[in-house]
Amino acid sequence: MRPEDDPEDRQPEEPRAPEPPHEPPPRVEESLFGEPDVPMPPQRRPGDRQRARDARTNLDLDLGRIKRRKRFGLVITTISVLFIAFVLLPVTWAGAYLFFDPPSTMLMMQRAAEGQTIRHYPVPLNRMSPHIVRAVIAAEDANFCTHHGFDVEAIQDAMESNQRGGAVRGASTISQQTAKNLFLWPDRSWVRKGFETYFTALIEFMWPKRRIMEAYLNAAEWGDGNFGIEAAARARFGVSAADLTPLQAARLAAVLPSPNRWSADNPGPYVRRRAATLVQRARVVRNERTAACVLLTDRPDAQ
């Protein structure tokens, strides 16, 4: 026996994994002619193409409805925002000021930012001298009781005067000045003028003339941080608004176009002449009862 044939030197063989059972190859069916039978794709039915078109049409309709809903929602949102901004808020704002005076205005805030000390003491109309009512009507708006916020005749006269190249004249009524003072900013622009027109029509519709005059006299600027007739009367003449004389009222009305330029308590030649003219015009206002929409004492039935 050869040494390599010694059974003790042989290594034990590793067990083999069992072989998987032999599977027969897939059976290929043959046709009658001996050729393999290849499966054919399923045939489409005549209605399948129509159903696909219907599905695409329905999808397009759904997408169109979604787009229309988005556009409709955007339109509704825009209309709602515009309604709130230009109808609801202004009407609520004007309605609130019908019953109480604003604590401040934009012009007051501007003057305070410039370093002025603001003095503002709103008082009801029955605590104002009737002379100041007649004086401001004579000076600022002779047709206050008859127009509806805008004096068309005065606007036409101002336009003709400005076209002739004379001194620039304004034609703002007391109602327009009230709208500007209470709701808007002190700026000369078409945008502000447009808002002024809107608020003027609003307060003329919602407020009586007495309230418009009262709000105007309580918000008008009289120079040096004095706003309202009560603060002006105290600062210029040391009296309350109820105790103003015809001449004092005329001087205060005379400086209204430029209250920071002219002085009512220390008037120059122009203010003196202007005040004397307004004293005469105020008498005409009383005699012709053109302040009857504001002053109960000027009404015919009060005599």
Coordinates of C-alpha atoms in Angstrom, one line a residue:
M1 CA 0.0 0.0 0.0
R2 CA 1.3 3.5 -0.9
P3 CA 1.7 6.1 1.7
E4 CA -0.8 8.5 0.1
D5 CA -3.3 5.7 0.2
D6 CA -3.2 5.5 4.0
P7 CA -6.8 6.0 5.2
E8 CA -5.7 7.8 8.3
D9 CA -4.0 10.6 6.2
R10 CA -7.1 11.3 4.1
Q11 CA -9.1 14.5 4.9
P12 CA -12.8 14.0 5.5
E13 CA -14.9 15.2 2.5
E14 CA -17.4 18.0 3.1
P15 CA -21.0 17.0 2.7
R16 CA -22.5 18.3 -0.5
A17 CA -25.7 20.3 -0.5
P18 CA -28.6 18.4 -1.8
E19 CA -29.3 19.3 -5.4
P20 CA -32.7 20.9 -6.1
P21 CA -35.2 18.8 -7.7
H22 CA -35.0 18.9 -11.4
E23 CA -37.8 21.0 -12.9
P24 CA -38.8 20.4 -16.3
P25 CA -38.5 23.3 -18.8
P26 CA -41.6 25.4 -19.3
R27 CA -43.8 23.8 -21.7
V28 CA -44.4 25.7 -24.9
E29 CA -47.6 24.9 -26.5
E30 CA -47.4 24.3 -30.2
S31 CA -49.8 25.3 -32.7
L32 CA -51.3 22.9 -35.2
F33 CA -48.5 23.6 -37.6
G34 CA -45.8 22.8 -35.1
E35 CA -44.8 26.4 -34.3
P36 CA -44.8 27.8 -30.7
D37 CA -48.0 29.6 -29.8
V38 CA -46.9 33.2 -28.8
P39 CA -49.5 34.9 -26.6
M40 CA -51.1 37.9 -28.3
P41 CA -51.8 41.2 -26.5
P42 CA -55.4 41.6 -25.4
Q43 CA -57.7 43.2 -28.0
R44 CA -59.2 46.5 -27.1
R45 CA -62.9 46.7 -27.1
P46 CA -64.7 49.3 -29.1
G47 CA -65.9 51.2 -26.0
D48 CA -62.4 51.5 -24.4
R49 CA -61.3 54.4 -26.6
Q50 CA -64.6 56.3 -25.9
R51 CA -64.2 55.8 -22.2
A52 CA -60.6 57.2 -22.4
R53 CA -61.8 60.3 -24.2
D54 CA -64.6 60.7 -21.7
A55 CA -62.1 60.5 -18.8
R56 CA -59.9 63.1 -20.4
T57 CA -62.9 65.4 -21.0
N58 CA -64.0 65.0 -17.4
L59 CA -60.5 65.8 -16.2
D60 CA -60.3 68.9 -18.4
L61 CA -63.7 70.0 -17.0
D62 CA -62.6 69.5 -13.4
L63 CA -59.4 71.5 -14.0
G64 CA -61.5 74.2 -15.6
R65 CA -63.9 74.3 -12.7
I66 CA -61.0 74.6 -10.3
K67 CA -59.5 77.5 -12.3
R68 CA -62.8 79.3 -12.4
R69 CA -63.3 78.8 -8.7
K70 CA -59.8 80.3 -8.0
R71 CA -60.6 83.3 -10.3
F72 CA -64.0 83.8 -8.7
G73 CA -62.4 83.6 -5.2
L74 CA -59.8 86.2 -6.2
V75 CA -62.6 88.5 -7.5
I76 CA -64.7 88.1 -4.4
T77 CA -61.6 88.7 -2.1
T78 CA -60.7 91.9 -4.1
I79 CA -64.3 93.2 -4.0
S80 CA -64.4 92.5 -0.2
V81 CA -61.2 94.3 0.5
L82 CA -62.3 97.3 -1.6
F83 CA -65.7 97.4 0.1
I84 CA -64.1 97.4 3.5
A85 CA -61.4 100.0 2.6
F86 CA -63.7 102.4 0.7
V87 CA -67.1 101.9 2.2
L88 CA -67.2 100.1 5.5
L89 CA -64.2 101.8 7.2
P90 CA -65.0 105.4 6.0
V91 CA -68.6 105.1 6.9
T92 CA -67.8 103.8 10.4
W93 CA -65.1 106.4 10.8
A94 CA -67.4 109.2 9.8
G95 CA -70.2 107.8 11.9
A96 CA -68.0 107.8 15.0
Y97 CA -67.0 111.4 14.5
L98 CA -70.6 112.3 14.3
F99 CA -70.9 111.8 18.0
F100 CA -67.4 112.8 19.3
D101 CA -64.5 115.0 18.3
P102 CA -61.2 113.3 17.3
P103 CA -58.5 113.5 20.0
S104 CA -56.0 114.5 17.3
T105 CA -55.6 115.0 13.6
M106 CA -52.8 114.4 11.2
L107 CA -52.0 118.1 11.1
M108 CA -51.7 118.2 14.8
M109 CA -49.3 115.2 14.8
Q110 CA -47.2 117.0 12.1
R111 CA -47.0 120.2 14.1
A112 CA -46.1 118.2 17.2
A113 CA -43.3 116.5 15.2
E114 CA -42.1 119.9 14.3
G115 CA -41.7 120.8 18.0
Q116 CA -44.9 122.8 18.7
T117 CA -46.9 122.3 21.9
I118 CA -50.4 121.3 20.9
R119 CA -53.3 122.9 22.6
H120 CA -56.7 121.5 21.7
Y121 CA -59.9 121.9 23.8
P122 CA -63.0 120.7 21.9
V123 CA -66.2 122.4 23.0
P124 CA -69.8 121.9 21.9
L125 CA -71.3 124.5 19.5
N126 CA -73.6 126.0 22.2
R127 CA -70.4 127.0 24.0
M128 CA -69.1 129.0 21.0
S129 CA -69.9 132.6 20.4
P130 CA -72.4 133.0 17.4
H131 CA -70.1 135.8 16.2
I132 CA -67.4 133.3 15.3
V133 CA -69.9 131.2 13.3
R134 CA -71.0 134.2 11.3
A135 CA -67.5 135.4 10.8
V136 CA -66.1 132.1 9.4
I137 CA -69.2 131.8 7.1
A138 CA -68.5 135.3 5.9
A139 CA -64.8 134.6 5.5
E140 CA -64.7 131.1 4.2
D141 CA -68.1 129.9 2.8
A142 CA -70.9 132.3 2.3
N143 CA -73.1 129.6 0.8
F144 CA -72.5 127.0 3.6
C145 CA -76.1 126.5 4.4
T146 CA -77.3 126.1 0.8
H147 CA -74.7 123.9 -0.9
H148 CA -74.2 120.2 -0.4
G149 CA -70.5 120.2 0.2
F150 CA -69.3 121.9 -3.0
D151 CA -69.9 125.5 -4.1
V152 CA -69.9 125.1 -7.9
E153 CA -70.2 128.9 -8.4
A154 CA -67.1 129.6 -6.2
I155 CA -65.2 126.8 -8.0
Q156 CA -65.9 128.4 -11.4
D157 CA -64.9 131.9 -10.2
A158 CA -61.7 130.5 -8.7
M159 CA -60.8 128.7 -12.0
E160 CA -61.4 131.8 -14.0
S161 CA -59.3 134.0 -11.7
N162 CA -56.5 131.5 -11.8
Q163 CA -56.6 131.3 -15.6
R164 CA -56.3 135.1 -15.8
G165 CA -53.0 134.8 -13.9
G166 CA -54.1 136.6 -10.8
A167 CA -53.5 135.4 -7.2
V168 CA -54.2 131.7 -6.8
R169 CA -57.6 131.4 -5.2
G170 CA -59.1 128.4 -3.5
A171 CA -62.7 127.3 -3.5
S172 CA -62.8 124.8 -0.7
T173 CA -66.0 125.0 1.4
I174 CA -66.2 124.6 5.1
S175 CA -67.3 121.0 4.5
Q176 CA -64.3 120.2 2.4
Q177 CA -61.9 121.7 5.0
T178 CA -63.6 119.7 7.7
A179 CA -63.1 116.5 5.7
K180 CA -59.5 117.4 5.1
N181 CA -58.8 118.3 8.7
L182 CA -60.4 115.3 10.3
F183 CA -59.7 112.5 8.0
L184 CA -56.8 113.3 5.7
W185 CA -53.2 114.6 5.6
P186 CA -52.1 118.2 4.9
D187 CA -50.8 117.8 1.3
R188 CA -51.7 119.3 -2.0
S189 CA -52.1 116.4 -4.4
W190 CA -54.8 114.9 -6.7
V191 CA -54.9 111.8 -4.6
R192 CA -55.7 113.7 -1.4
K193 CA -58.2 115.9 -3.3
G194 CA -60.0 112.8 -4.5
F195 CA -60.3 111.4 -0.9
E196 CA -61.4 114.9 0.2
T197 CA -64.2 114.8 -2.3
Y198 CA -65.3 111.4 -1.1
F199 CA -65.2 112.3 2.6
T200 CA -67.0 115.6 1.9
A201 CA -69.9 113.9 0.3
L202 CA -69.9 111.3 3.1
I203 CA -70.2 113.8 5.9
E204 CA -72.7 116.0 4.0
F205 CA -74.9 112.9 3.7
M206 CA -74.4 111.7 7.3
W207 CA -74.0 114.8 9.4
P208 CA -76.2 117.9 9.9
K209 CA -74.8 121.3 9.1
R210 CA -74.5 122.1 12.8
R211 CA -72.1 119.1 13.4
I212 CA -70.0 120.0 10.3
M213 CA -69.5 123.6 11.7
E214 CA -68.8 122.4 15.2
A215 CA -66.2 119.9 14.0
Y216 CA -64.6 122.5 11.7
L217 CA -64.3 125.1 14.5
N218 CA -62.9 122.4 16.9
A219 CA -60.2 121.2 14.5
A220 CA -59.1 124.4 12.6
E221 CA -55.5 125.5 13.1
W222 CA -55.0 129.0 14.6
G223 CA -51.2 129.0 14.7
D224 CA -48.5 128.3 17.4
G225 CA -50.0 124.9 18.1
N226 CA -53.5 126.2 18.9
F227 CA -56.2 124.0 17.4
G228 CA -59.9 124.7 17.8
I229 CA -61.7 127.9 18.6
E230 CA -61.4 127.4 22.4
A231 CA -57.6 127.2 22.4
A232 CA -57.4 130.1 19.9
A233 CA -59.7 132.4 22.0
R234 CA -57.7 131.6 25.2
A235 CA -54.3 132.1 23.6
R236 CA -55.1 135.2 21.6
F237 CA -57.5 137.1 23.7
G238 CA -57.6 135.4 27.1
V239 CA -61.3 134.6 26.9
S240 CA -63.3 131.5 26.2
A241 CA -64.9 130.8 22.8
A242 CA -68.3 131.7 24.2
D243 CA -67.2 135.2 25.1
L244 CA -65.6 136.3 21.7
T245 CA -66.7 139.7 20.5
P246 CA -67.6 140.4 16.9
L247 CA -64.2 142.1 16.3
Q248 CA -62.2 139.3 18.0
A249 CA -64.2 136.7 16.0
A250 CA -63.5 138.6 12.8
R251 CA -59.8 138.7 13.5
L252 CA -59.6 135.0 14.1
A253 CA -61.5 134.3 10.9
A254 CA -59.3 136.7 9.0
V255 CA -56.1 134.7 9.7
L256 CA -57.6 131.3 8.9
P257 CA -55.9 131.0 5.4
S258 CA -52.4 131.4 7.0
P259 CA -52.7 131.2 10.8
N260 CA -48.9 130.7 11.2
R261 CA -48.1 133.8 9.1
W262 CA -50.7 136.3 10.4
S263 CA -51.5 137.2 13.9
A264 CA -55.0 137.8 15.3
D265 CA -53.9 139.4 18.6
N266 CA -51.3 141.6 17.1
P267 CA -52.6 142.2 13.6
G268 CA -50.9 144.0 10.8
P269 CA -52.5 146.3 8.3
Y270 CA -53.9 143.5 6.1
V271 CA -55.5 141.6 9.0
R272 CA -57.0 144.9 10.4
R273 CA -58.6 145.7 7.0
R274 CA -59.7 142.1 6.5
A275 CA -61.2 142.0 10.0
A276 CA -63.1 145.2 9.5
T277 CA -64.6 143.8 6.3
L278 CA -65.6 140.6 8.0
V279 CA -67.4 142.5 10.8
Q280 CA -69.6 144.1 8.1
R281 CA -70.1 140.8 6.3
A282 CA -71.0 139.0 9.5
R283 CA -73.8 141.5 10.1
V284 CA -75.1 140.7 6.6
V285 CA -74.9 137.0 7.4
R286 CA -77.0 137.7 10.6
N287 CA -79.5 139.9 8.8
E288 CA -80.0 137.6 5.8
R289 CA -80.0 134.5 8.1
T290 CA -77.5 132.7 6.0
A291 CA -76.2 131.0 9.2
A292 CA -79.7 129.7 10.1
C293 CA -78.7 126.0 9.4
V294 CA -76.2 126.4 12.3
L295 CA -77.5 129.0 14.7
L296 CA -80.9 128.5 16.2
T297 CA -81.1 132.2 17.0
D298 CA -80.8 133.2 13.3
R299 CA -83.8 131.2 12.3
P300 CA -87.0 133.1 11.4
D301 CA -89.1 131.3 14.0
A302 CA -86.6 132.3 16.7
Q303 CA -87.8 135.9 16.6

